[in-house]
Amino acid sequence: MKHLLSAGDLTRDEAVLILDTAGQMAATQAREIKKLPTLRGRTVVNLFFEDSTRTRISFETAAKRLSADVINFSAKGSSVSKGESLKDTALTLQAMGADAVVIRHQASGAPQTLAASGWTHGAVVNAGDGTHQHPTQALLDAYTLRRHLVGAGGTRDTTGRDLDGLHVAIVGDVLHSRVARSNVQLLHTLGAQVTLVAPPTLVPVGVEAWPCDVSYRLDDVIADGKPDAVMMLRVQRERMSSAGGGFFPSPLEYTRGYGLDARRLEALPEHAIVLHPGPMNRGLEISADAADSPRAVIVEQVANGVAVRMAVLYLLLAGGPTTPAATPQPTSNRSAE
Ligand code: CP
């Protein structure tokens, strides 16, 4: 694996390797000294053209925990506002010696362009591009599902290596969601059954070619499908022209049809968990009751994101599938963070 551009590029073995490696990384993060020397001397550039809280901070944390040097670039306040292109921005950062470029961009396909361009010699990691892909979000979601639902402590007696037989409902603004696209691909690769639930206006054209079922009725999916997990999607109002942008009659009607509230939470199977990639629109796609319930693993998803991104950076930059945590040599906490 030279780059991580799309969840659809991952084979089952590659995905499982990342999840297993993330498990090893997470174990090191329970220690008093969390820092590993693995990527000492390597430089990771976080190149963010679009806003982010969780992804940007967790990639930065992951790179620092592996002792990489980190350059954070945000388009706001940079020469991008003077019209500098992606090419010239990338060439400038390459001149700083980037070994990996983590890129978030509002344009679908920007990471693929960067990887194919030769503007950077480093590994390219897609941290979210337009409405297209967000592969590390899907990986951290799969890691979270695995921890809660598979193997020891889970409801499924599998090898603990994949998600065979799990039913995951992905609910909401599928049309604008790179999280949904990446999750459908990765969950399918890992053996899960996925049902997309959305109003017809928020279902993408061509969805029948995706490896999943589609429903317009959340209550039916909860009652009949008995999902093991419900992944709520953010209503992406910034990608709509007004509050609902004509995609739904009113926020209240959206919430009635597709919001997760206490009643729907109660109707889920006892073991089912609730995910949300964040940021949440509380009161729209998820009520405070549901978001703050013990079944919600939303904050844990963020923590798992650090371990998963450590695994991705390690596998891309440290040269392959050896055991990263088998012989970690913690460095001093006094090293620069
Ligand atoms: N889940 C996610 O991508 O969140 P951010 O936009 O805050 O990075």
PDB file of N, CA and C in Angstrom, residues 19 24-25 54 69 71 77 87 106 120 142 156 159 183 207 220 240 244 296 333:
ATOM      1  N   LEU A  19      -6.700  -2.849  11.003  1.00  0.00           N
ATOM      2  CA  LEU A  19      -7.460  -2.941  12.253  1.00  0.00           C
ATOM      3  C   LEU A  19      -6.655  -3.665  13.331  1.00  0.00           C
ATOM      4  N   GLN A  24      -2.920  -2.967  18.222  1.00  0.00           N
ATOM      5  CA  GLN A  24      -1.609  -2.926  18.868  1.00  0.00           C
ATOM      6  C   GLN A  24      -1.245  -1.497  19.257  1.00  0.00           C
ATOM      7  N   MET A  25      -1.557  -0.554  18.384  1.00  0.00           N
ATOM      8  CA  MET A  25      -1.284   0.855  18.695  1.00  0.00           C
ATOM      9  C   MET A  25      -2.088   1.300  19.913  1.00  0.00           C
ATOM     10  N   ARG A  54     -12.013  16.720  14.417  1.00  0.00           N
ATOM     11  CA  ARG A  54     -11.576  15.382  14.813  1.00  0.00           C
ATOM     12  C   ARG A  54     -10.432  14.839  13.942  1.00  0.00           C
ATOM     13  N   ASP A  69       7.879  14.306  12.687  1.00  0.00           N
ATOM     14  CA  ASP A  69       7.751  15.762  12.668  1.00  0.00           C
ATOM     15  C   ASP A  69       6.462  16.080  11.923  1.00  0.00           C
ATOM     16  N   ILE A  71       3.910  18.993  10.138  1.00  0.00           N
ATOM     17  CA  ILE A  71       3.652  20.338   9.619  1.00  0.00           C
ATOM     18  C   ILE A  71       2.150  20.445   9.384  1.00  0.00           C
ATOM     19  N   GLY A  77      -5.829  31.409   6.004  1.00  0.00           N
ATOM     20  CA  GLY A  77      -4.641  32.082   6.519  1.00  0.00           C
ATOM     21  C   GLY A  77      -3.387  31.751   5.728  1.00  0.00           C
ATOM     22  N   LYS A  87      -1.322  22.432  -6.827  1.00  0.00           N
ATOM     23  CA  LYS A  87      -0.002  22.015  -7.309  1.00  0.00           C
ATOM     24  C   LYS A  87       1.105  22.816  -6.623  1.00  0.00           C
ATOM     25  N   GLN A 106     -12.163  20.085  -0.359  1.00  0.00           N
ATOM     26  CA  GLN A 106     -13.594  20.165  -0.703  1.00  0.00           C
ATOM     27  C   GLN A 106     -13.903  19.557  -2.070  1.00  0.00           C
ATOM     28  N   THR A 120       4.164  15.465  -5.005  1.00  0.00           N
ATOM     29  CA  THR A 120       4.730  15.035  -3.734  1.00  0.00           C
ATOM     30  C   THR A 120       5.285  13.629  -3.921  1.00  0.00           C
ATOM     31  N   ALA A 142     -15.142   0.789  11.658  1.00  0.00           N
ATOM     32  CA  ALA A 142     -15.036  -0.676  11.670  1.00  0.00           C
ATOM     33  C   ALA A 142     -14.309  -1.148  12.928  1.00  0.00           C
ATOM     34  N   ARG A 156     -21.206 -11.570  18.466  1.00  0.00           N
ATOM     35  CA  ARG A 156     -20.954 -12.511  17.374  1.00  0.00           C
ATOM     36  C   ARG A 156     -19.764 -13.375  17.700  1.00  0.00           C
ATOM     37  N   THR A 159     -14.188 -15.073  14.341  1.00  0.00           N
ATOM     38  CA  THR A 159     -12.763 -15.098  14.652  1.00  0.00           C
ATOM     39  C   THR A 159     -12.308 -13.815  15.321  1.00  0.00           C
ATOM     40  N   ASN A 183     -17.943   3.791   4.215  1.00  0.00           N
ATOM     41  CA  ASN A 183     -18.400   2.716   5.102  1.00  0.00           C
ATOM     42  C   ASN A 183     -19.075   1.593   4.345  1.00  0.00           C
ATOM     43  N   VAL A 207     -27.292   4.318  -6.624  1.00  0.00           N
ATOM     44  CA  VAL A 207     -27.048   3.575  -5.385  1.00  0.00           C
ATOM     45  C   VAL A 207     -27.324   2.078  -5.556  1.00  0.00           C
ATOM     46  N   ASP A 220     -39.104   0.833  10.076  1.00  0.00           N
ATOM     47  CA  ASP A 220     -39.173  -0.543   9.549  1.00  0.00           C
ATOM     48  C   ASP A 220     -37.815  -1.237   9.669  1.00  0.00           C
ATOM     49  N   MET A 240     -26.088  22.243   1.181  1.00  0.00           N
ATOM     50  CA  MET A 240     -27.454  22.501   0.691  1.00  0.00           C
ATOM     51  C   MET A 240     -27.612  24.021   0.605  1.00  0.00           C
ATOM     52  N   GLY A 244     -32.948  23.116   4.611  1.00  0.00           N
ATOM     53  CA  GLY A 244     -33.187  21.783   4.068  1.00  0.00           C
ATOM     54  C   GLY A 244     -32.867  21.722   2.592  1.00  0.00           C
ATOM     55  N   ALA A 296     -24.319   5.003  22.912  1.00  0.00           N
ATOM     56  CA  ALA A 296     -23.621   5.814  21.920  1.00  0.00           C
ATOM     57  C   ALA A 296     -22.108   5.686  22.156  1.00  0.00           C
ATOM     58  N   ASN A 333       8.875  11.680  27.471  1.00  0.00           N
ATOM     59  CA  ASN A 333       7.747  12.583  27.325  1.00  0.00           C
ATOM     60  C   ASN A 333       8.207  14.011  27.118  1.00  0.00           C
TER      61      ASN A 333
END
